PDB file of C-alpha atoms in Angstrom:
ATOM      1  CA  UNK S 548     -25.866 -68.315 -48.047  1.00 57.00           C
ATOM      2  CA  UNK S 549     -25.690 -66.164 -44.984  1.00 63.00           C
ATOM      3  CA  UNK S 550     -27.792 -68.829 -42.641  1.00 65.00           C
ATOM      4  CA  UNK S 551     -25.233 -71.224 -43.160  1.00 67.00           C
ATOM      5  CA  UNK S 552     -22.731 -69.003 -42.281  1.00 66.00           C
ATOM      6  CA  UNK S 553     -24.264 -68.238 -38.994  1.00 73.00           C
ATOM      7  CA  UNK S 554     -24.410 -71.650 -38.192  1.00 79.00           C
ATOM      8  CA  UNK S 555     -25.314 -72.099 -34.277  1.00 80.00           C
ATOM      9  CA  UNK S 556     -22.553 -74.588 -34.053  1.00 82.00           C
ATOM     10  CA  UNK S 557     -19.934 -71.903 -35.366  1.00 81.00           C
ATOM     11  CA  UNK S 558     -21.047 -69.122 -33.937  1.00 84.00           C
ATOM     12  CA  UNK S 559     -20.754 -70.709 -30.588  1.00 89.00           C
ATOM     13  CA  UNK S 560     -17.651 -72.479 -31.289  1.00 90.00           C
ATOM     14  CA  UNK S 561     -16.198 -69.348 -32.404  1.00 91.00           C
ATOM     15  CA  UNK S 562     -17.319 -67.547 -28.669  1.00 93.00           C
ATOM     16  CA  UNK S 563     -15.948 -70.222 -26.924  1.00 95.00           C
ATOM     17  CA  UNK S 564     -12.594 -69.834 -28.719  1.00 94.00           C
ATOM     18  CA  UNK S 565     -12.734 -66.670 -28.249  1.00 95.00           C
ATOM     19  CA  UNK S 566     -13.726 -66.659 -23.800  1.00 93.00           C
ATOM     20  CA  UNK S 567     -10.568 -69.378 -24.068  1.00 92.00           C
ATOM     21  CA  UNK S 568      -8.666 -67.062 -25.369  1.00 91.00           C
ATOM     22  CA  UNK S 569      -9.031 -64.220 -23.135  1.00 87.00           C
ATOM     23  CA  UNK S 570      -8.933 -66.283 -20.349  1.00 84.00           C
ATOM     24  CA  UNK S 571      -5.803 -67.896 -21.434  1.00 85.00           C
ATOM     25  CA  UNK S 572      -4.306 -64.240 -21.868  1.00 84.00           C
ATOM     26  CA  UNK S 573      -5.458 -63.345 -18.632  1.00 80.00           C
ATOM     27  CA  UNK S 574      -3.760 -66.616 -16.518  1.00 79.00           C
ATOM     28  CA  UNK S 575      -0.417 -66.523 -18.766  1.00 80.00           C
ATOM     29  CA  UNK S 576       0.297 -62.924 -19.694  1.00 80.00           C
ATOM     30  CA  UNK S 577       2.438 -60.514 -17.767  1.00 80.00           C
ATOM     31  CA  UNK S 578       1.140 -59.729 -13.813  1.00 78.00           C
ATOM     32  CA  UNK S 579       1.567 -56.542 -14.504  1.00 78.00           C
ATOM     33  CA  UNK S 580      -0.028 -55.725 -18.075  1.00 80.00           C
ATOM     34  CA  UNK S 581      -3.676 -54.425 -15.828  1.00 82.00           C
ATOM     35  CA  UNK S 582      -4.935 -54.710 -12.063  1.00 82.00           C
ATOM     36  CA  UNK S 583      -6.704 -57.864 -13.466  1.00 81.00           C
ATOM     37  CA  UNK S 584      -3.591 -60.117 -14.375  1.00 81.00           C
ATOM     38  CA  UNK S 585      -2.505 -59.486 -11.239  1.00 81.00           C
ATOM     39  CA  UNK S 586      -5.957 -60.439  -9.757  1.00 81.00           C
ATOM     40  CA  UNK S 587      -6.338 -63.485 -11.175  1.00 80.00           C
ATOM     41  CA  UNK S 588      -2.595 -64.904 -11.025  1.00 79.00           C
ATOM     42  CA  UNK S 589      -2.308 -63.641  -7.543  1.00 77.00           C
ATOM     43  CA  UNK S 590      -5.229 -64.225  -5.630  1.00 76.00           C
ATOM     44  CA  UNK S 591      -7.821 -66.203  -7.189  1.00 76.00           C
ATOM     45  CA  UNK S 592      -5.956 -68.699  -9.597  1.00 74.00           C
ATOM     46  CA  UNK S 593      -3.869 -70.399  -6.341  1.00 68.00           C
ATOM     47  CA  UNK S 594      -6.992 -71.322  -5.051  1.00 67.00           C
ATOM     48  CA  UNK S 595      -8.132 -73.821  -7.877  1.00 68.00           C
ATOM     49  CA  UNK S 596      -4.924 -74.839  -9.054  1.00 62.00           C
ATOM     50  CA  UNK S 597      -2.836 -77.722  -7.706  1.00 56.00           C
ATOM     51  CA  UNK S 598       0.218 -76.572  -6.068  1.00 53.00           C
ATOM     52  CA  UNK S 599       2.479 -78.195  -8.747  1.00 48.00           C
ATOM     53  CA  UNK S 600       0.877 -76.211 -11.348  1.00 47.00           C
ATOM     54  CA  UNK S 601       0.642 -72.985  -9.547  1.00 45.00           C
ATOM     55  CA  UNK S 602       2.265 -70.108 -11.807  1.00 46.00           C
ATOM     56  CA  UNK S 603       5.341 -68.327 -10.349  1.00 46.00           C
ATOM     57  CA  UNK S 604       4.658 -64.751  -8.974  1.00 48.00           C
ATOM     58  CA  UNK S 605       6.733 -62.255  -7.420  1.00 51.00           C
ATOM     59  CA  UNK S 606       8.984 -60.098  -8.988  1.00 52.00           C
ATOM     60  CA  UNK S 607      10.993 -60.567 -12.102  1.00 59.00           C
ATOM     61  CA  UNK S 608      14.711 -60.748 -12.293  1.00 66.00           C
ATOM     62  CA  UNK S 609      16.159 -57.375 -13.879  1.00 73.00           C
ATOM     63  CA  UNK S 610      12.540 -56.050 -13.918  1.00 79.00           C
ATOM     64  CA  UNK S 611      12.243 -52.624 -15.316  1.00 85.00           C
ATOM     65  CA  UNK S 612       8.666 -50.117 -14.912  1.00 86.00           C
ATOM     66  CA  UNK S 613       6.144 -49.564 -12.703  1.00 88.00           C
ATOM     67  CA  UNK S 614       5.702 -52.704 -10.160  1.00 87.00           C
ATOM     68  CA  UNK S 615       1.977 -53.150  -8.880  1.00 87.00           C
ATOM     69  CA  UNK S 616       0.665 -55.253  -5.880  1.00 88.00           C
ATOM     70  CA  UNK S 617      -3.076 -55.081  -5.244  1.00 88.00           C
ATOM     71  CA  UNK S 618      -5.487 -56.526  -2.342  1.00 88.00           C
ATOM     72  CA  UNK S 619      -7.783 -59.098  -2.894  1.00 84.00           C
ATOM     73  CA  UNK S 620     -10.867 -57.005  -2.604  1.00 87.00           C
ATOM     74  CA  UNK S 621      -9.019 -55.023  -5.165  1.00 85.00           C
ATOM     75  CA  UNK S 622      -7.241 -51.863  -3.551  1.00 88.00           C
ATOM     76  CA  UNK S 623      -3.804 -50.908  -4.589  1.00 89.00           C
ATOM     77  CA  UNK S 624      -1.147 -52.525  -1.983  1.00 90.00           C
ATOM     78  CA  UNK S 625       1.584 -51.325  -3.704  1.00 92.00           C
ATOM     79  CA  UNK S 626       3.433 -49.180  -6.319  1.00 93.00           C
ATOM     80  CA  UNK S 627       7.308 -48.599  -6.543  1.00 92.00           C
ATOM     81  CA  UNK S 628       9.410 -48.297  -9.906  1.00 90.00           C
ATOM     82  CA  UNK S 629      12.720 -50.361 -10.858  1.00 89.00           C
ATOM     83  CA  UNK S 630      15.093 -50.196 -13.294  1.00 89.00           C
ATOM     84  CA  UNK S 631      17.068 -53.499 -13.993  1.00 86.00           C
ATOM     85  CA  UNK S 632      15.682 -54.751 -10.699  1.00 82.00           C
ATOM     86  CA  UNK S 633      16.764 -51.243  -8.766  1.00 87.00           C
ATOM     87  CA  UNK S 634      14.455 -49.655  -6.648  1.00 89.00           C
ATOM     88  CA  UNK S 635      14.241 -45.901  -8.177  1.00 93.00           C
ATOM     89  CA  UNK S 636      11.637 -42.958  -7.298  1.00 94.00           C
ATOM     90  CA  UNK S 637       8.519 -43.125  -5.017  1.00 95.00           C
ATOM     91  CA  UNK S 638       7.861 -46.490  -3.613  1.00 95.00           C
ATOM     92  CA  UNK S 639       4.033 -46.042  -1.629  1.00 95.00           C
ATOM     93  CA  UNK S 640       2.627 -49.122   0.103  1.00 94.00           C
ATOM     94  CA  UNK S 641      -1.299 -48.816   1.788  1.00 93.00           C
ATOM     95  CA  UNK S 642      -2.949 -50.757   3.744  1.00 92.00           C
ATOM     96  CA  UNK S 643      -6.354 -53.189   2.432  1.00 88.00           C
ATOM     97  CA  UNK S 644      -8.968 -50.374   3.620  1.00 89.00           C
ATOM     98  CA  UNK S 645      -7.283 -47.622   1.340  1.00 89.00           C
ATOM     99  CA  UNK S 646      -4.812 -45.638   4.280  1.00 92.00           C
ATOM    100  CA  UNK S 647      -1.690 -44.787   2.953  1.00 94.00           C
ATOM    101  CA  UNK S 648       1.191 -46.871   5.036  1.00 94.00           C
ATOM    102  CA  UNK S 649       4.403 -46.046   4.037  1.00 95.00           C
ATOM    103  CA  UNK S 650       6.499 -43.682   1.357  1.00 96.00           C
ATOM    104  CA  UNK S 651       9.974 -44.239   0.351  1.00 96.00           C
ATOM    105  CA  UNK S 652      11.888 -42.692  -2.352  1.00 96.00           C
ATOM    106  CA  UNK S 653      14.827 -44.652  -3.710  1.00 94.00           C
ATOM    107  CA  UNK S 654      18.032 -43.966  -5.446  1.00 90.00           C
ATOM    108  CA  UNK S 655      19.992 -46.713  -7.022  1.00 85.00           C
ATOM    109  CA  UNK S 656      18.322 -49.021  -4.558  1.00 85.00           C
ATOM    110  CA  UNK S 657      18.840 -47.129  -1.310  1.00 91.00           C
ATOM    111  CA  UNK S 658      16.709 -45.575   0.700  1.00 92.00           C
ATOM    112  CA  UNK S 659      16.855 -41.297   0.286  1.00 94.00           C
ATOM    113  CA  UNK S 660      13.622 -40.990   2.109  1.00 95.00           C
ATOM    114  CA  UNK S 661      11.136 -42.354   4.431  1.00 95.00           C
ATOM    115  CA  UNK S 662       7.761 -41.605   5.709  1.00 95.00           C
ATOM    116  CA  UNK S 663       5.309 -43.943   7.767  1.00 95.00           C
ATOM    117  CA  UNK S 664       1.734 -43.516   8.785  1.00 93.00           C
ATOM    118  CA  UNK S 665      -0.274 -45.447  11.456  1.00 91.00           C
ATOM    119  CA  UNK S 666      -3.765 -47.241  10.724  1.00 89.00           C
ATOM    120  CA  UNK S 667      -5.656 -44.415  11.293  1.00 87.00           C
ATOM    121  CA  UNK S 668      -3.713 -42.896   8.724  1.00 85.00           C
ATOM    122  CA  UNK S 669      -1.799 -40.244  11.071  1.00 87.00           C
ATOM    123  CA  UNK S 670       2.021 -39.495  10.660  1.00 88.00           C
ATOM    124  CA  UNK S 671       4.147 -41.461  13.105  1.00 81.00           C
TER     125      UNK S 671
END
């Protein structure tokens, strides 16, 4: 009874279904659920899709949380949080080898604060 049920047929049809499925969560689901969605929807899906059936990235309309933008080669580009599409808190942007760039803390969408740092990763 139990060697049919581990037929190799189903068992790899079920795998398959299974890699489909992740991959379709990973392509489709939100940029910003993990570093990964952003990844793939970001940087290496545009590169093997036609341009007509390219997803639509940037940010979202009355977005609310913790915004992420990563490097290809996977370092952290940016992180800023919004409220109904408002800039709010600490907004820090680096550069692709890991330096910090800038640091700008928002109120209500305005600037309060600002503080920039060169390549080398000195103060301006």
């Amino acid at each position: 009874m139990i060697k049919k049920l581990l037929n190799p047929l189903l068992v790899t049809a079920f795998i398959s279904l299974m890699l489909l499925s992740i991959l379709a969560h990973l392509i489709f689901g939100s940029c910003q659920a993990t570093k990964y969605h952003y990844m793939i929807q970001n940087h290496w899906l545009p590169n093997f899709m036609p341009q007509t059936q390219s997803i639509a990235t940037g940010e979202y309309e009355n977005y609310t949380g913790v915004w992420r933008s990563y490097f290809e080669n996977g370092n952290l580009a940016y992180r800023g949080e919004f409220v109904y599409g408002k800039q709010v808190g600490k907004h820090v942007s680096w550069r692709d080898n890991g330096v910090k760039m800038s640091e700008r803390v928002y109120k209500d969408g305005a600037i309060v604060s600002m503080v920039e740092w060169d390549e080398s990763g000195k103060l301006k």
